[in-house]
Tab-separated table of C-alpha atoms in Angstrom:
chain	number	residue	atom	x	y	z
A	233	UNK	CA	-48.588	-23.278	-94.369
A	234	UNK	CA	-48.630	-23.415	-98.008
A	235	UNK	CA	-47.711	-26.170	-99.874
A	236	UNK	CA	-44.466	-25.125	-100.905
A	237	UNK	CA	-43.713	-25.082	-96.531
A	238	UNK	CA	-44.850	-28.378	-96.463
A	239	UNK	CA	-42.628	-28.887	-98.741
A	240	UNK	CA	-39.893	-27.608	-97.549
A	241	UNK	CA	-40.813	-29.486	-94.081
A	242	UNK	CA	-40.587	-33.099	-95.982
A	243	UNK	CA	-37.317	-32.450	-97.794
A	244	UNK	CA	-35.777	-31.626	-94.645
A	245	UNK	CA	-36.948	-35.223	-92.578
A	246	UNK	CA	-36.238	-36.475	-96.286
A	247	UNK	CA	-32.843	-35.099	-95.794
A	248	UNK	CA	-32.053	-36.342	-92.496
A	249	UNK	CA	-32.500	-32.817	-90.829
A	250	UNK	CA	-34.099	-32.234	-87.553
A	251	UNK	CA	-37.242	-30.495	-86.455
A	252	UNK	CA	-38.017	-29.140	-83.565
A	253	UNK	CA	-40.769	-30.888	-81.767
A	254	UNK	CA	-43.627	-28.360	-80.595
A	255	UNK	CA	-46.074	-30.810	-79.716
A	256	UNK	CA	-47.909	-34.070	-80.480
A	257	UNK	CA	-50.874	-35.076	-82.742
A	258	UNK	CA	-51.522	-38.388	-80.533
A	259	UNK	CA	-50.778	-39.605	-76.934
A	260	UNK	CA	-51.485	-42.424	-75.178
A	261	UNK	CA	-54.856	-42.809	-73.550
A	262	UNK	CA	-55.157	-42.166	-70.343
A	263	UNK	CA	-52.145	-41.272	-69.387
A	264	UNK	CA	-50.228	-37.655	-70.646
A	265	UNK	CA	-46.950	-38.766	-71.875
A	266	UNK	CA	-44.408	-38.606	-69.584
A	267	UNK	CA	-41.434	-36.279	-69.606
A	268	UNK	CA	-38.222	-38.554	-70.791
A	269	UNK	CA	-35.514	-38.916	-67.851
A	270	UNK	CA	-32.697	-41.660	-68.133
A	271	UNK	CA	-32.215	-43.669	-65.333
A	272	UNK	CA	-35.656	-43.089	-64.113
A	273	UNK	CA	-37.737	-43.938	-67.411
A	274	UNK	CA	-36.084	-44.430	-70.177
A	275	UNK	CA	-32.595	-46.840	-71.367
A	276	UNK	CA	-31.332	-45.759	-74.527
A	277	UNK	CA	-28.102	-47.743	-75.632
A	278	UNK	CA	-25.156	-47.075	-78.115
A	279	UNK	CA	-22.852	-49.359	-80.165
A	280	UNK	CA	-20.123	-49.196	-82.621
A	281	UNK	CA	-19.470	-51.597	-85.262
A	282	UNK	CA	-15.732	-50.740	-86.505
A	283	UNK	CA	-14.227	-52.750	-89.525
A	284	UNK	CA	-10.324	-52.080	-91.360
A	285	UNK	CA	-9.377	-52.415	-94.484
A	286	UNK	CA	-8.585	-55.709	-93.658
A	287	UNK	CA	-11.605	-56.857	-93.054
A	288	UNK	CA	-11.443	-57.264	-89.085
A	289	UNK	CA	-13.666	-56.290	-86.645
A	290	UNK	CA	-13.160	-54.190	-83.358
A	291	UNK	CA	-14.164	-56.275	-80.215
A	292	UNK	CA	-13.724	-56.145	-75.980
A	293	UNK	CA	-13.464	-58.233	-73.727
A	294	UNK	CA	-15.715	-57.683	-70.557
A	295	UNK	CA	-14.929	-57.091	-67.318
A	296	UNK	CA	-18.318	-57.344	-65.977
A	297	UNK	CA	-18.602	-60.096	-63.850
A	298	UNK	CA	-21.615	-61.507	-65.173
A	299	UNK	CA	-19.880	-62.033	-68.463
A	300	UNK	CA	-16.007	-61.090	-67.770
A	301	UNK	CA	-13.657	-62.664	-70.463
A	302	UNK	CA	-17.031	-62.834	-72.714
A	303	UNK	CA	-16.069	-60.499	-76.797
A	304	UNK	CA	-19.115	-57.934	-77.825
A	305	UNK	CA	-18.915	-54.782	-79.792
A	306	UNK	CA	-17.962	-51.635	-78.104
A	307	UNK	CA	-21.618	-50.748	-76.467
A	308	UNK	CA	-22.809	-48.916	-73.565
A	309	UNK	CA	-25.706	-46.932	-71.890
A	310	UNK	CA	-25.850	-43.304	-72.346
A	311	UNK	CA	-24.973	-40.971	-69.003
A	312	UNK	CA	-27.760	-38.047	-68.444
A	313	UNK	CA	-26.863	-34.761	-69.996
A	314	UNK	CA	-24.526	-36.841	-73.157
A	315	UNK	CA	-25.838	-36.166	-76.653
A	316	UNK	CA	-26.051	-39.983	-78.565
A	317	UNK	CA	-22.389	-39.357	-80.413
A	318	UNK	CA	-21.382	-38.035	-77.072
A	319	UNK	CA	-22.089	-41.450	-75.799
A	320	UNK	CA	-20.708	-43.438	-78.047
A	321	UNK	CA	-17.374	-41.901	-78.355
A	322	UNK	CA	-17.288	-41.989	-74.386
A	323	UNK	CA	-17.938	-46.142	-74.312
A	324	UNK	CA	-15.260	-46.674	-77.171
A	325	UNK	CA	-12.504	-44.950	-75.216
A	326	UNK	CA	-13.559	-46.669	-72.443
A	327	UNK	CA	-13.212	-49.929	-73.958
A	328	UNK	CA	-10.811	-49.805	-76.364
A	329	UNK	CA	-9.225	-47.227	-76.139
A	330	UNK	CA	-9.731	-45.638	-78.956
A	331	UNK	CA	-11.030	-42.210	-80.303
A	332	UNK	CA	-13.417	-42.263	-82.808
A	333	UNK	CA	-16.029	-40.528	-85.412
A	334	UNK	CA	-19.413	-42.033	-86.171
A	335	UNK	CA	-20.227	-42.874	-89.859
A	336	UNK	CA	-23.735	-43.363	-90.120
A	337	UNK	CA	-26.831	-44.664	-87.701
A	338	UNK	CA	-26.746	-48.440	-88.991
A	339	UNK	CA	-29.584	-50.125	-86.959
A	340	UNK	CA	-31.666	-48.882	-84.335
A	341	UNK	CA	-32.927	-51.726	-81.762
A	342	UNK	CA	-36.052	-51.414	-79.338
A	343	UNK	CA	-37.949	-53.391	-76.398
A	344	UNK	CA	-40.355	-50.110	-76.295
A	345	UNK	CA	-39.813	-47.022	-75.817
A	346	UNK	CA	-38.013	-47.246	-72.604
A	347	UNK	CA	-35.460	-49.220	-74.063
A	348	UNK	CA	-33.451	-48.162	-77.529
A	349	UNK	CA	-30.169	-49.200	-78.730
A	350	UNK	CA	-28.560	-46.717	-81.157
A	351	UNK	CA	-26.021	-49.000	-83.590
A	352	UNK	CA	-23.332	-47.176	-85.786
A	353	UNK	CA	-20.522	-48.038	-88.609
A	354	UNK	CA	-17.740	-45.903	-87.324
A	355	UNK	CA	-13.991	-45.345	-87.592
A	356	UNK	CA	-10.901	-44.962	-85.416
A	357	UNK	CA	-9.855	-41.377	-84.936
A	358	UNK	CA	-6.348	-42.060	-82.957
A	359	UNK	CA	-5.756	-43.121	-79.043
A	360	UNK	CA	-4.249	-46.243	-78.226
A	361	UNK	CA	-5.705	-50.135	-78.365
A	362	UNK	CA	-6.632	-51.333	-74.913
A	363	UNK	CA	-4.408	-54.169	-73.621
A	364	UNK	CA	-4.423	-56.323	-70.955
A	365	UNK	CA	-2.052	-53.915	-68.786
A	366	UNK	CA	-4.717	-51.339	-69.377
A	367	UNK	CA	-7.730	-53.928	-67.720
A	368	UNK	CA	-9.911	-52.250	-65.130
A	369	UNK	CA	-13.678	-52.032	-64.689
A	370	UNK	CA	-14.632	-51.295	-68.359
A	371	UNK	CA	-13.133	-53.821	-69.942
A	372	UNK	CA	-10.345	-56.610	-70.251
A	373	UNK	CA	-8.344	-55.648	-73.393
A	374	UNK	CA	-9.409	-55.063	-77.383
A	375	UNK	CA	-8.284	-56.212	-80.712
A	376	UNK	CA	-9.338	-56.465	-84.139
A	377	UNK	CA	-10.358	-60.089	-85.001
A	378	UNK	CA	-11.437	-61.328	-88.483
A	379	UNK	CA	-15.086	-60.436	-89.449
A	380	UNK	CA	-14.790	-64.534	-90.310
A	381	UNK	CA	-13.144	-65.764	-87.315
A	382	UNK	CA	-14.129	-64.297	-84.268
A	383	UNK	CA	-12.836	-64.685	-80.853
A	384	UNK	CA	-15.332	-67.174	-78.479
A	385	UNK	CA	-16.704	-67.120	-76.038
A	386	UNK	CA	-19.142	-64.120	-77.476
A	387	UNK	CA	-21.320	-62.223	-74.481
A	388	UNK	CA	-24.291	-62.460	-77.088
A	389	UNK	CA	-25.177	-63.919	-80.917
A	390	UNK	CA	-26.666	-60.648	-81.442
A	391	UNK	CA	-24.299	-58.901	-82.842
A	392	UNK	CA	-23.330	-61.119	-85.574
A	393	UNK	CA	-26.269	-59.692	-87.272
A	394	UNK	CA	-24.847	-56.240	-86.816
A	395	UNK	CA	-21.079	-56.871	-87.795
A	396	UNK	CA	-23.219	-58.467	-91.590
A	397	UNK	CA	-25.663	-55.466	-91.762
A	398	UNK	CA	-21.988	-52.897	-91.387
A	399	UNK	CA	-20.693	-55.139	-93.917
A	400	UNK	CA	-23.276	-54.947	-96.182
A	401	UNK	CA	-23.330	-51.234	-96.119
A	402	UNK	CA	-19.464	-50.690	-96.578
A	403	UNK	CA	-20.234	-52.555	-99.302
A	404	UNK	CA	-23.449	-51.266	-101.058
A	405	UNK	CA	-25.204	-48.144	-98.674
A	406	UNK	CA	-28.355	-49.082	-98.278
A	407	UNK	CA	-29.601	-45.967	-97.243
A	408	UNK	CA	-27.940	-41.843	-97.228
A	409	UNK	CA	-25.296	-41.893	-93.869
A	410	UNK	CA	-27.450	-40.461	-91.352
A	411	UNK	CA	-25.495	-39.030	-88.209
A	412	UNK	CA	-28.208	-37.721	-85.131
A	413	UNK	CA	-29.324	-34.111	-84.959
A	414	UNK	CA	-29.367	-32.286	-81.276
A	415	UNK	CA	-32.424	-30.303	-80.879
A	416	UNK	CA	-34.414	-30.628	-77.747
A	417	UNK	CA	-37.137	-33.037	-76.830
A	418	UNK	CA	-38.889	-34.121	-74.034
A	419	UNK	CA	-40.776	-37.279	-74.918
A	420	UNK	CA	-40.038	-39.941	-77.148
A	421	UNK	CA	-42.152	-39.650	-80.136
A	422	UNK	CA	-42.037	-40.099	-83.902
A	423	UNK	CA	-43.016	-38.032	-86.480
A	424	UNK	CA	-44.481	-39.658	-89.204
A	425	UNK	CA	-43.847	-39.338	-93.288
A	426	UNK	CA	-46.974	-41.434	-93.686
A	427	UNK	CA	-47.806	-42.480	-97.518
A	428	UNK	CA	-49.869	-43.079	-99.734
A	429	UNK	CA	-48.668	-44.636	-103.340
A	430	UNK	CA	-51.003	-44.818	-106.804
A	431	UNK	CA	-49.514	-45.108	-110.047
A	432	UNK	CA	-46.154	-43.329	-109.544
A	433	UNK	CA	-48.487	-40.742	-107.409
A	434	UNK	CA	-47.658	-40.274	-103.422
A	435	UNK	CA	-49.565	-38.652	-100.502
A	436	UNK	CA	-48.281	-37.495	-97.228
A	437	UNK	CA	-50.755	-37.406	-94.235
A	438	UNK	CA	-50.886	-33.599	-92.906
A	439	UNK	CA	-52.084	-32.658	-89.070
A	440	UNK	CA	-54.256	-29.920	-88.816
A	441	UNK	CA	-54.123	-28.545	-85.150
A	442	UNK	CA	-52.181	-25.301	-85.225
A	443	UNK	CA	-50.128	-24.694	-88.724
A	444	UNK	CA	-50.395	-28.150	-91.671
A	445	UNK	CA	-47.410	-30.464	-90.379
A	446	UNK	CA	-46.068	-33.713	-90.445
A	447	UNK	CA	-47.752	-35.922	-87.891
A	448	UNK	CA	-46.466	-36.401	-83.911
A	449	UNK	CA	-47.074	-39.303	-82.328
A	450	UNK	CA	-45.998	-39.958	-78.481
A	451	UNK	CA	-45.299	-42.666	-77.347
A	452	UNK	CA	-46.844	-44.481	-74.119
A	453	UNK	CA	-45.078	-46.170	-71.556
A	454	UNK	CA	-48.194	-48.284	-70.140
A	455	UNK	CA	-47.672	-52.070	-70.231
A	456	UNK	CA	-49.683	-52.394	-73.631
A	457	UNK	CA	-47.075	-50.021	-75.532
A	458	UNK	CA	-44.034	-51.360	-74.180
A	459	UNK	CA	-44.931	-55.035	-75.001
A	460	UNK	CA	-46.341	-53.776	-78.753
A	461	UNK	CA	-42.940	-51.597	-79.175
A	462	UNK	CA	-43.158	-48.051	-80.677
A	463	UNK	CA	-45.130	-48.910	-83.722
A	464	UNK	CA	-48.138	-49.163	-81.229
A	465	UNK	CA	-47.495	-44.924	-81.436
A	466	UNK	CA	-48.222	-44.880	-85.118
A	467	UNK	CA	-50.693	-47.655	-85.309
A	468	UNK	CA	-52.753	-45.290	-82.476
A	469	UNK	CA	-52.401	-41.843	-84.558
A	470	UNK	CA	-53.484	-43.861	-87.834
A	471	UNK	CA	-56.460	-45.642	-85.861
A	472	UNK	CA	-57.424	-41.797	-85.146
A	473	UNK	CA	-58.310	-40.443	-88.531
A	474	UNK	CA	-58.504	-44.018	-90.012
A	475	UNK	CA	-60.668	-47.099	-90.739
A	476	UNK	CA	-57.373	-49.575	-90.654
A	477	UNK	CA	-59.314	-53.089	-90.903
A	478	UNK	CA	-59.318	-52.656	-94.827
A	479	UNK	CA	-55.627	-51.189	-94.412
A	480	UNK	CA	-51.984	-52.134	-94.191
A	481	UNK	CA	-49.504	-50.618	-92.391
A	482	UNK	CA	-45.643	-50.605	-92.570
A	483	UNK	CA	-42.909	-48.656	-90.896
A	484	UNK	CA	-40.022	-48.843	-93.369
A	485	UNK	CA	-37.821	-47.499	-91.094
A	486	UNK	CA	-35.913	-44.640	-89.879
A	487	UNK	CA	-35.628	-41.211	-91.463
A	488	UNK	CA	-34.010	-39.013	-88.882
A	489	UNK	CA	-32.987	-39.118	-85.412
A	490	UNK	CA	-33.456	-36.116	-83.042
A	491	UNK	CA	-31.792	-35.865	-79.557
A	492	UNK	CA	-30.214	-33.178	-77.423
A	493	UNK	CA	-29.574	-34.546	-73.759
A	494	UNK	CA	-28.570	-31.323	-72.566
A	495	UNK	CA	-30.737	-28.903	-69.883
A	496	UNK	CA	-32.831	-32.554	-68.868
A	497	UNK	CA	-34.290	-33.265	-72.235
A	498	UNK	CA	-34.218	-36.697	-72.539
A	499	UNK	CA	-36.381	-36.818	-75.273
A	500	UNK	CA	-36.044	-38.190	-78.897
A	501	UNK	CA	-37.760	-38.122	-81.815
A	502	UNK	CA	-37.614	-40.847	-84.647
A	503	UNK	CA	-38.600	-39.206	-88.058
A	504	UNK	CA	-40.044	-42.784	-89.731
A	505	UNK	CA	-41.259	-43.730	-93.082
A	506	UNK	CA	-44.610	-45.236	-92.987
A	507	UNK	CA	-46.825	-47.110	-95.977
A	508	UNK	CA	-50.501	-47.130	-96.026
A	509	UNK	CA	-52.382	-49.108	-98.550
A	510	UNK	CA	-55.487	-51.072	-99.238
A	511	UNK	CA	-55.220	-55.228	-98.223
A	512	UNK	CA	-57.050	-55.650	-101.635
A	513	UNK	CA	-56.055	-52.685	-103.604
A	514	UNK	CA	-58.761	-53.473	-106.562
A	515	UNK	CA	-59.229	-49.933	-108.388
A	516	UNK	CA	-58.260	-47.550	-105.738
A	517	UNK	CA	-56.261	-44.764	-106.866
A	518	UNK	CA	-57.337	-42.651	-104.285
A	519	UNK	CA	-56.347	-42.167	-100.144
A	520	UNK	CA	-58.093	-44.014	-97.850
A	521	UNK	CA	-60.308	-41.222	-96.702
A	522	UNK	CA	-59.402	-39.306	-93.377
A	523	UNK	CA	-61.774	-39.134	-90.604
A	524	UNK	CA	-62.481	-36.258	-88.611
A	525	UNK	CA	-60.834	-32.530	-89.223
A	526	UNK	CA	-57.591	-32.799	-87.924
A	527	UNK	CA	-55.471	-34.724	-90.977
A	528	UNK	CA	-55.467	-34.824	-94.538
A	529	UNK	CA	-53.819	-36.540	-97.930
A	530	UNK	CA	-51.516	-33.844	-99.164
A	531	UNK	CA	-50.888	-34.758	-102.863
A	532	UNK	CA	-46.985	-34.367	-103.400
A	533	UNK	CA	-46.893	-32.429	-107.000
A	534	UNK	CA	-42.953	-31.724	-106.693
A	535	UNK	CA	-41.059	-33.898	-108.762
A	536	UNK	CA	-37.704	-34.069	-107.034
A	537	UNK	CA	-39.732	-35.361	-104.152
A	538	UNK	CA	-41.954	-37.053	-105.620
A	539	UNK	CA	-38.991	-39.202	-107.541
A	540	UNK	CA	-37.111	-39.139	-103.721
A	541	UNK	CA	-40.119	-40.529	-101.235
A	542	UNK	CA	-40.556	-43.143	-104.578
A	543	UNK	CA	-37.116	-44.299	-104.276
A	544	UNK	CA	-36.534	-44.243	-100.189
A	545	UNK	CA	-40.001	-46.415	-100.395
A	546	UNK	CA	-39.078	-48.687	-103.231
A	547	UNK	CA	-35.513	-49.359	-101.971
A	548	UNK	CA	-36.689	-49.041	-98.606
A	549	UNK	CA	-33.324	-46.918	-98.596
A	550	UNK	CA	-33.867	-45.960	-94.581
A	551	UNK	CA	-32.154	-47.192	-91.314
A	552	UNK	CA	-34.021	-50.136	-90.167
A	553	UNK	CA	-35.666	-50.497	-86.965
A	554	UNK	CA	-35.739	-53.676	-85.157
A	555	UNK	CA	-37.741	-54.991	-82.629
């Protein structure tokens, strides 16, 4: 692949667009990456934050026995054959009575590759707010409440951070609007934009098996990868080509999300921005040496791409991934 093709690939990923996953460069040791199946080996959860012009938050009152009467944001598990957006719209309609449109991903939360929650900022587009008369197994009612004076009890306090994240995004967007791209994937995997920077110069790690490409690492479901979270798959790939003991590696966040949910394709691909740096930089102006022939550092010379990458890195202009 010529440099211009790599530039096109990088531009697509930075723009939040998806690219089909054809293969992967790193897989979990001792296991073939499992084909992903909702309700069997993965659970995806969708959650929506709504804020109106009066700075009120949409909350639903839980009907489930273990948390009946408590309040929470509209949320729930994805069903097989749903897209992420379809799941979000279904949950909001069931629990709050409203049709909605997602505006952007706000956050991705994970407890290892088998449990991932997608948090959206959304807006209502129709429907009628659910009242106690419409109470059912999904929820007892829904209502708008001042952001600074929420009803009690809350089902869990993890939503407080998410509500503040949404308010901050509305005040000043920390990253470009980002929605899932509908592309099939059979694995839980990550496409890396792994960068090394020096004096306004950026290098990106490229895989060479087949055509040159942005590397893809498949997440494993063994206990060690579950405990360590999805960052374990990133470190595994980098460990295979770099000497990590003198390097600092950080996943900055999400540049894009790919999922389809149709035709038994329940996998996801997270396009992630990663930084690689020397722990003691000194006068190191070149990226760390790559072992083997499966990867190389590509120097980004296109001015627009270079400035985009530097801006995203300096401002952490990515969707946060939280554990």
